[in-house]
Short mmCIF file of C-alpha atoms in Angstrom, two decimals:
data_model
loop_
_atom_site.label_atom_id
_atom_site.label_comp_id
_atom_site.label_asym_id
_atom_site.label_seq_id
_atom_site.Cartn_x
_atom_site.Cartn_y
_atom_site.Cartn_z
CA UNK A 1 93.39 101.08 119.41
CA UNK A 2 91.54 104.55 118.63
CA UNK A 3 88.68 104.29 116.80
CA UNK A 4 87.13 107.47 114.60
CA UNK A 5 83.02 108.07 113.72
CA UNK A 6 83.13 109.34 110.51
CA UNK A 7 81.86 111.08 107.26
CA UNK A 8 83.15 110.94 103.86
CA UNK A 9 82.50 113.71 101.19
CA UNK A 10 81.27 111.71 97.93
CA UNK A 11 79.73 113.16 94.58
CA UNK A 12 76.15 112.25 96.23
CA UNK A 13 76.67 112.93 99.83
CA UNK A 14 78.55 112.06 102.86
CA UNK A 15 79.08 108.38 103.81
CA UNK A 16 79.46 107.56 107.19
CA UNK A 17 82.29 105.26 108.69
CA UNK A 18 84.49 104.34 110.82
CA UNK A 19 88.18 103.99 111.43
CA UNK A 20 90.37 101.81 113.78
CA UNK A 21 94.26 102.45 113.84
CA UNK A 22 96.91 102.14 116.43
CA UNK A 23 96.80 104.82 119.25
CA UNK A 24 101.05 105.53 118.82
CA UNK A 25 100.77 108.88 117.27
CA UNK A 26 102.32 107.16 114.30
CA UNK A 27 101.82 107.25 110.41
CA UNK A 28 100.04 103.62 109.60
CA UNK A 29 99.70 102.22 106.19
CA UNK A 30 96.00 102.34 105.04
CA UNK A 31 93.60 99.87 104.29
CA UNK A 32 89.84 100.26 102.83
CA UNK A 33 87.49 97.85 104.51
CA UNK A 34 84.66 96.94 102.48
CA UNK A 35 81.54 94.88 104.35
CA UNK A 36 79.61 92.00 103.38
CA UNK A 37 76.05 92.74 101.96
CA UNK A 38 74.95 93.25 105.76
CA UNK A 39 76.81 96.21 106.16
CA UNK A 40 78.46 97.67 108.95
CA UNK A 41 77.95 95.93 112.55
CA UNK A 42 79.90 95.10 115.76
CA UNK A 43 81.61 91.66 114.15
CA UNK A 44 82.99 94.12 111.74
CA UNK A 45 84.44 96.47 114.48
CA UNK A 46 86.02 93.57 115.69
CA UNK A 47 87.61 92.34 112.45
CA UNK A 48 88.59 96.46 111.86
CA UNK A 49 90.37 96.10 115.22
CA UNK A 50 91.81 92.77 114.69
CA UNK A 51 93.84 93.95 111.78
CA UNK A 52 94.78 97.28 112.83
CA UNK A 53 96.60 95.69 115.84
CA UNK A 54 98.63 94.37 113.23
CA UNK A 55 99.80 98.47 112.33
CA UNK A 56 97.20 99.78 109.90
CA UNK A 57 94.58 102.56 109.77
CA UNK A 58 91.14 100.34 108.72
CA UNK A 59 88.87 102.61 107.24
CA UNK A 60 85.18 100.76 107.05
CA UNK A 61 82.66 102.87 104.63
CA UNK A 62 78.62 102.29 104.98
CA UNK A 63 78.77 102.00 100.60
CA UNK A 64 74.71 102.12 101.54
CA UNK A 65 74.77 105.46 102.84
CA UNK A 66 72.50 106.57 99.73
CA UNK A 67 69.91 104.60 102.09
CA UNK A 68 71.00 106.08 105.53
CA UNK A 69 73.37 105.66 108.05
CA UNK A 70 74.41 102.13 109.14
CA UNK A 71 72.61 100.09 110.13
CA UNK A 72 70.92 100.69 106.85
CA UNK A 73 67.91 97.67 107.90
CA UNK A 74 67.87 96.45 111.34
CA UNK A 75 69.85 93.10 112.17
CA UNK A 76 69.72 90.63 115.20
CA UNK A 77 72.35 89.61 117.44
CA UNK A 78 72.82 86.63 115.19
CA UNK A 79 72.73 86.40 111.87
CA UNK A 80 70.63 82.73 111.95
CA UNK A 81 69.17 81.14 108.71
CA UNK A 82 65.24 82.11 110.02
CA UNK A 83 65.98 85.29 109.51
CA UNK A 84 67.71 85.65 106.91
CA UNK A 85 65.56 85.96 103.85
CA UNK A 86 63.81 88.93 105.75
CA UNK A 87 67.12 90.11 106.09
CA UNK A 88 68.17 89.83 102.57
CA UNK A 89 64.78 90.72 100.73
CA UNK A 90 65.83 94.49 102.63
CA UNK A 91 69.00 94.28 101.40
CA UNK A 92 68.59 93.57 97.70
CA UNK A 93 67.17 96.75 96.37
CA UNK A 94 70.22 98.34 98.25
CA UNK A 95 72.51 95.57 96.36
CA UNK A 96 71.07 96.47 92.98
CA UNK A 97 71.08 100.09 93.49
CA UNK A 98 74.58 99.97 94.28
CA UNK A 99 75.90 100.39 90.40
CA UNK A 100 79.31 100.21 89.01
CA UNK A 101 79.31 103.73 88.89
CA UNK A 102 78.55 104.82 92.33
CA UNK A 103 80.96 102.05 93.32
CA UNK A 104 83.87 103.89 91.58
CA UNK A 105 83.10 107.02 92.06
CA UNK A 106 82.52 106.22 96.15
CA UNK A 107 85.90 104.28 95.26
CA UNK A 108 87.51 107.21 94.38
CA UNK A 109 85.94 109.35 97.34
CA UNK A 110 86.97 106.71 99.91
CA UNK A 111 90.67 106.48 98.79
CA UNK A 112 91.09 110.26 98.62
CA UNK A 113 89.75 110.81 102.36
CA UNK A 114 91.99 107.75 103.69
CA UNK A 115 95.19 109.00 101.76
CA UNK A 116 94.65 112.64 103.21
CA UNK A 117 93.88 111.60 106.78
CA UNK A 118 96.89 112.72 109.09
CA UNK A 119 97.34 108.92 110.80
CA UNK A 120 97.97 107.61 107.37
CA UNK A 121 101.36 106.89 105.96
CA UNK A 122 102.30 108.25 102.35
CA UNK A 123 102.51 105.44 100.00
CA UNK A 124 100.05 102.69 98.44
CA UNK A 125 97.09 101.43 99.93
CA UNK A 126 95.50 97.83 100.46
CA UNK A 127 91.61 97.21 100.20
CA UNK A 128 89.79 94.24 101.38
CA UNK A 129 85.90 93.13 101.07
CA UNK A 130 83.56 90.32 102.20
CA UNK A 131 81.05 89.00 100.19
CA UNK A 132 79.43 91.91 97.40
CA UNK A 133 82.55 94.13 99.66
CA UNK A 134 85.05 91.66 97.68
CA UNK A 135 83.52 92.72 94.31
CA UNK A 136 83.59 96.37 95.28
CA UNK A 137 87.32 95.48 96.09
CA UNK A 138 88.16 94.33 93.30
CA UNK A 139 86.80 97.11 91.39
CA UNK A 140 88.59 99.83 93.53
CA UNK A 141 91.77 98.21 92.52
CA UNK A 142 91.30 97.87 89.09
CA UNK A 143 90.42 101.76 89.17
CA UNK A 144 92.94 102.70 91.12
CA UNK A 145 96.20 100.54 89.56
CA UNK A 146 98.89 103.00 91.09
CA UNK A 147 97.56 103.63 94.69
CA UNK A 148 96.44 99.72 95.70
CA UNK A 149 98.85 97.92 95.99
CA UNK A 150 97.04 94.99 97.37
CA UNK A 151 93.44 93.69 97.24
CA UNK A 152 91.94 90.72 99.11
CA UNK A 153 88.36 89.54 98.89
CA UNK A 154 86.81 86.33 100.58
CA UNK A 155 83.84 84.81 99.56
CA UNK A 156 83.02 87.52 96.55
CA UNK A 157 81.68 87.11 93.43
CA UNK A 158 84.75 88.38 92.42
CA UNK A 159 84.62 87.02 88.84
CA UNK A 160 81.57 88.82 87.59
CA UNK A 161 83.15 91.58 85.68
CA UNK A 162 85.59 89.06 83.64
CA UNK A 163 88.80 89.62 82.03
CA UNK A 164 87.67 93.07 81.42
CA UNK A 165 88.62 93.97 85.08
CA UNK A 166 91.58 91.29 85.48
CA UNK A 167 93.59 93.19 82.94
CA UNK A 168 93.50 96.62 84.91
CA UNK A 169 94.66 95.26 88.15
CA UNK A 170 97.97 96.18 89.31
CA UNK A 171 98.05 95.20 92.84
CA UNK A 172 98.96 91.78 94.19
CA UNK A 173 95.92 89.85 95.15
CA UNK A 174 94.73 87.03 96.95
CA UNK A 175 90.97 85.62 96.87
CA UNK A 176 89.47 82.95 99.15
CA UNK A 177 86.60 81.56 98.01
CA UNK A 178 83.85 79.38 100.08
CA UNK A 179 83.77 75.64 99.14
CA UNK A 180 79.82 76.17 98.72
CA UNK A 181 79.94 78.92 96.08
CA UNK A 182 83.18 77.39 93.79
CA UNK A 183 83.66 74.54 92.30
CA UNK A 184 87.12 73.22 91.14
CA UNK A 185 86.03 73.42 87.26
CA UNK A 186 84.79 77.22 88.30
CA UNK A 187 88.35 78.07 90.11
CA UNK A 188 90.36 76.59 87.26
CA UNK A 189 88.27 78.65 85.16
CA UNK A 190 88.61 81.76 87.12
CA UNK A 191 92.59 81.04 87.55
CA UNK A 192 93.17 80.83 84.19
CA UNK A 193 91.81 84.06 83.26
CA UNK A 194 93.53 85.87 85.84
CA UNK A 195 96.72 83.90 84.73
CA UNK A 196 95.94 85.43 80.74
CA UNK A 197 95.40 89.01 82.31
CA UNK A 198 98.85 88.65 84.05
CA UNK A 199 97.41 89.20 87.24
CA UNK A 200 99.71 88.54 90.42
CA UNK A 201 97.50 86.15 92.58
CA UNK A 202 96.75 83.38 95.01
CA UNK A 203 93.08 82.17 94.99
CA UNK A 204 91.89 78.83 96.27
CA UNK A 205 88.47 77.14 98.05
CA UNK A 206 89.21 77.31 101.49
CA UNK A 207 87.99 73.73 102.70
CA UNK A 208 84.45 73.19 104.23
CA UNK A 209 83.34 76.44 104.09
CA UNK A 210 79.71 78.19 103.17
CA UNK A 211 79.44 81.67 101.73
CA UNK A 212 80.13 83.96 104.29
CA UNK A 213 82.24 81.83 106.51
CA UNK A 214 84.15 84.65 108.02
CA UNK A 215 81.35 86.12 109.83
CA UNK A 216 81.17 85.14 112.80
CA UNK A 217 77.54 86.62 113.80
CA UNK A 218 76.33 84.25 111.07
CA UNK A 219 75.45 80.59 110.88
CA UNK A 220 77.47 79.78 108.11
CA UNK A 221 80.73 81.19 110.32
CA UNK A 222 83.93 78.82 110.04
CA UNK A 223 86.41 79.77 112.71
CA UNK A 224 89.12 77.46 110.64
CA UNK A 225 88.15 79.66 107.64
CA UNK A 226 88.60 83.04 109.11
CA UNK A 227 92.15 82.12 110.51
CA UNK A 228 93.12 80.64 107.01
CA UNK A 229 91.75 84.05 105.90
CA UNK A 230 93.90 86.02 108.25
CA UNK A 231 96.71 83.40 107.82
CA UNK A 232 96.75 84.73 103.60
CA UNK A 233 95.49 88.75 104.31
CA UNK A 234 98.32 89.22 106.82
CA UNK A 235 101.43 88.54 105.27
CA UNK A 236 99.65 89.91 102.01
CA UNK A 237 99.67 93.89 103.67
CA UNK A 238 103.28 93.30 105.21
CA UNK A 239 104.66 92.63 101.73
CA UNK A 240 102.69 95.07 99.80
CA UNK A 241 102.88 97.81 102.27
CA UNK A 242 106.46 97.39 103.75
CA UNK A 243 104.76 96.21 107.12
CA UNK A 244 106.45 93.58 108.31
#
């Protein structure tokens, strides 16, 4: 794999990320990489590189760039449950600051630069988020219904924005939700108004799992989770993006 530092031109700065893609001196499909609310770290290298093995150019954004280059607050090693309301009462102002509107307009910044980069293949995109990164997901495809093809978030709170949002999306999409944040009355709910907005899905509790069970730096990892997760993501980008 090759791996890029970069920085992304936005309407209030430059963000700075990082890509992974295969070193083949190929054209790759592209995927947008949103984090989790902790932001960019080495367990998210490794899940970059992980699924550009697979033939795609992962581009992973810092979205809290307005704040400073990532790592926005300082983490540990491990992401343990003593530390994490210190953790967390850092990272809220960021969350809160981080409007719908500087999500879509970053949204449209971040899918220009990964469309234009040489490595990338012409053709639709995917994007994929963890935790508040599955919201901004979600939003990217609904605001972009002719360039994402596909959208995947896991353990979002991907229903926040309602119908409203459902009814833009284009893109095929697949949501895996932790068994501690959704309840089956909550997921019928949530199916059925993605069913009345049309919406081409899969979404489903993924069995004994916390929010944020794909982390693996975390305590509430589930290494059963995060293959079911790349068990549904996988042959979601080879149908979407003509991977296979």
């Amino acid at each position: 794999m090759r791996t890029k530092t970069l920085r992304i031109p936005t309407a209030d700065g430059q963000a700075d990320a990082f890509a992974v893609f295969p070193h083949s001196g190929e054209r790759h499909p592209g995927v947008l990489m949103y984090a989790d609310g902790f932001g960019i770290r080495p367990v998210l290298r490794e899940m970059a590189r992980d699924l550009a093995g697979h033939g795609y150019y992962v581009l992973v954004p810092n979205f809290f760039y307005r704040h400073g280059p990532a790592p926005v607050v300082e983490l540990p090693e491990h992401i343990g449950e003593e530390v994490r309301p210190a953790v967390f009462a850092q990272l809220m102002p960021l969350i809160e600051a981080h409007t719908a509107d500087r999500v879509l307009s970053d949204a449209e910044a971040f899918l220009r630069f990964l469309t234009s980069q040489s490595e990338v293949s012409a053709g639709p995109v995917a994007v994929t988020g963890y935790c508040i990164g599955g919201l901004l997901a979600m939003r990217t495809a609904a605001a972009h219904p002719g360039q994402v093809a596909a959208v995947a978030a896991f353990h979002g709170p991907v229903g926040v924005d309602g119908p409203e949002l459902f009814s833009k999306l284009t893109a095929q999409v697949h949501l895996g939700h932790a068994e501690g944040d959704m309840t089956p009355e909550a997921l019928g709910e949530l199916n059925q108004a993605l069913d009345a907005a049309g919406v081409s899905y899969t979404s489903e509790i993924y069995p004994g799992t916390v929010h944020g069970f794909t982390m693996s730096d975390t305590d509430t990892f589930s290494a059963s989770g995060l293959k079911h997760h790349w068990d549904q993501l996988l042959p979601l980008l080879a149908r979407t993006l003509g991977n296979g």
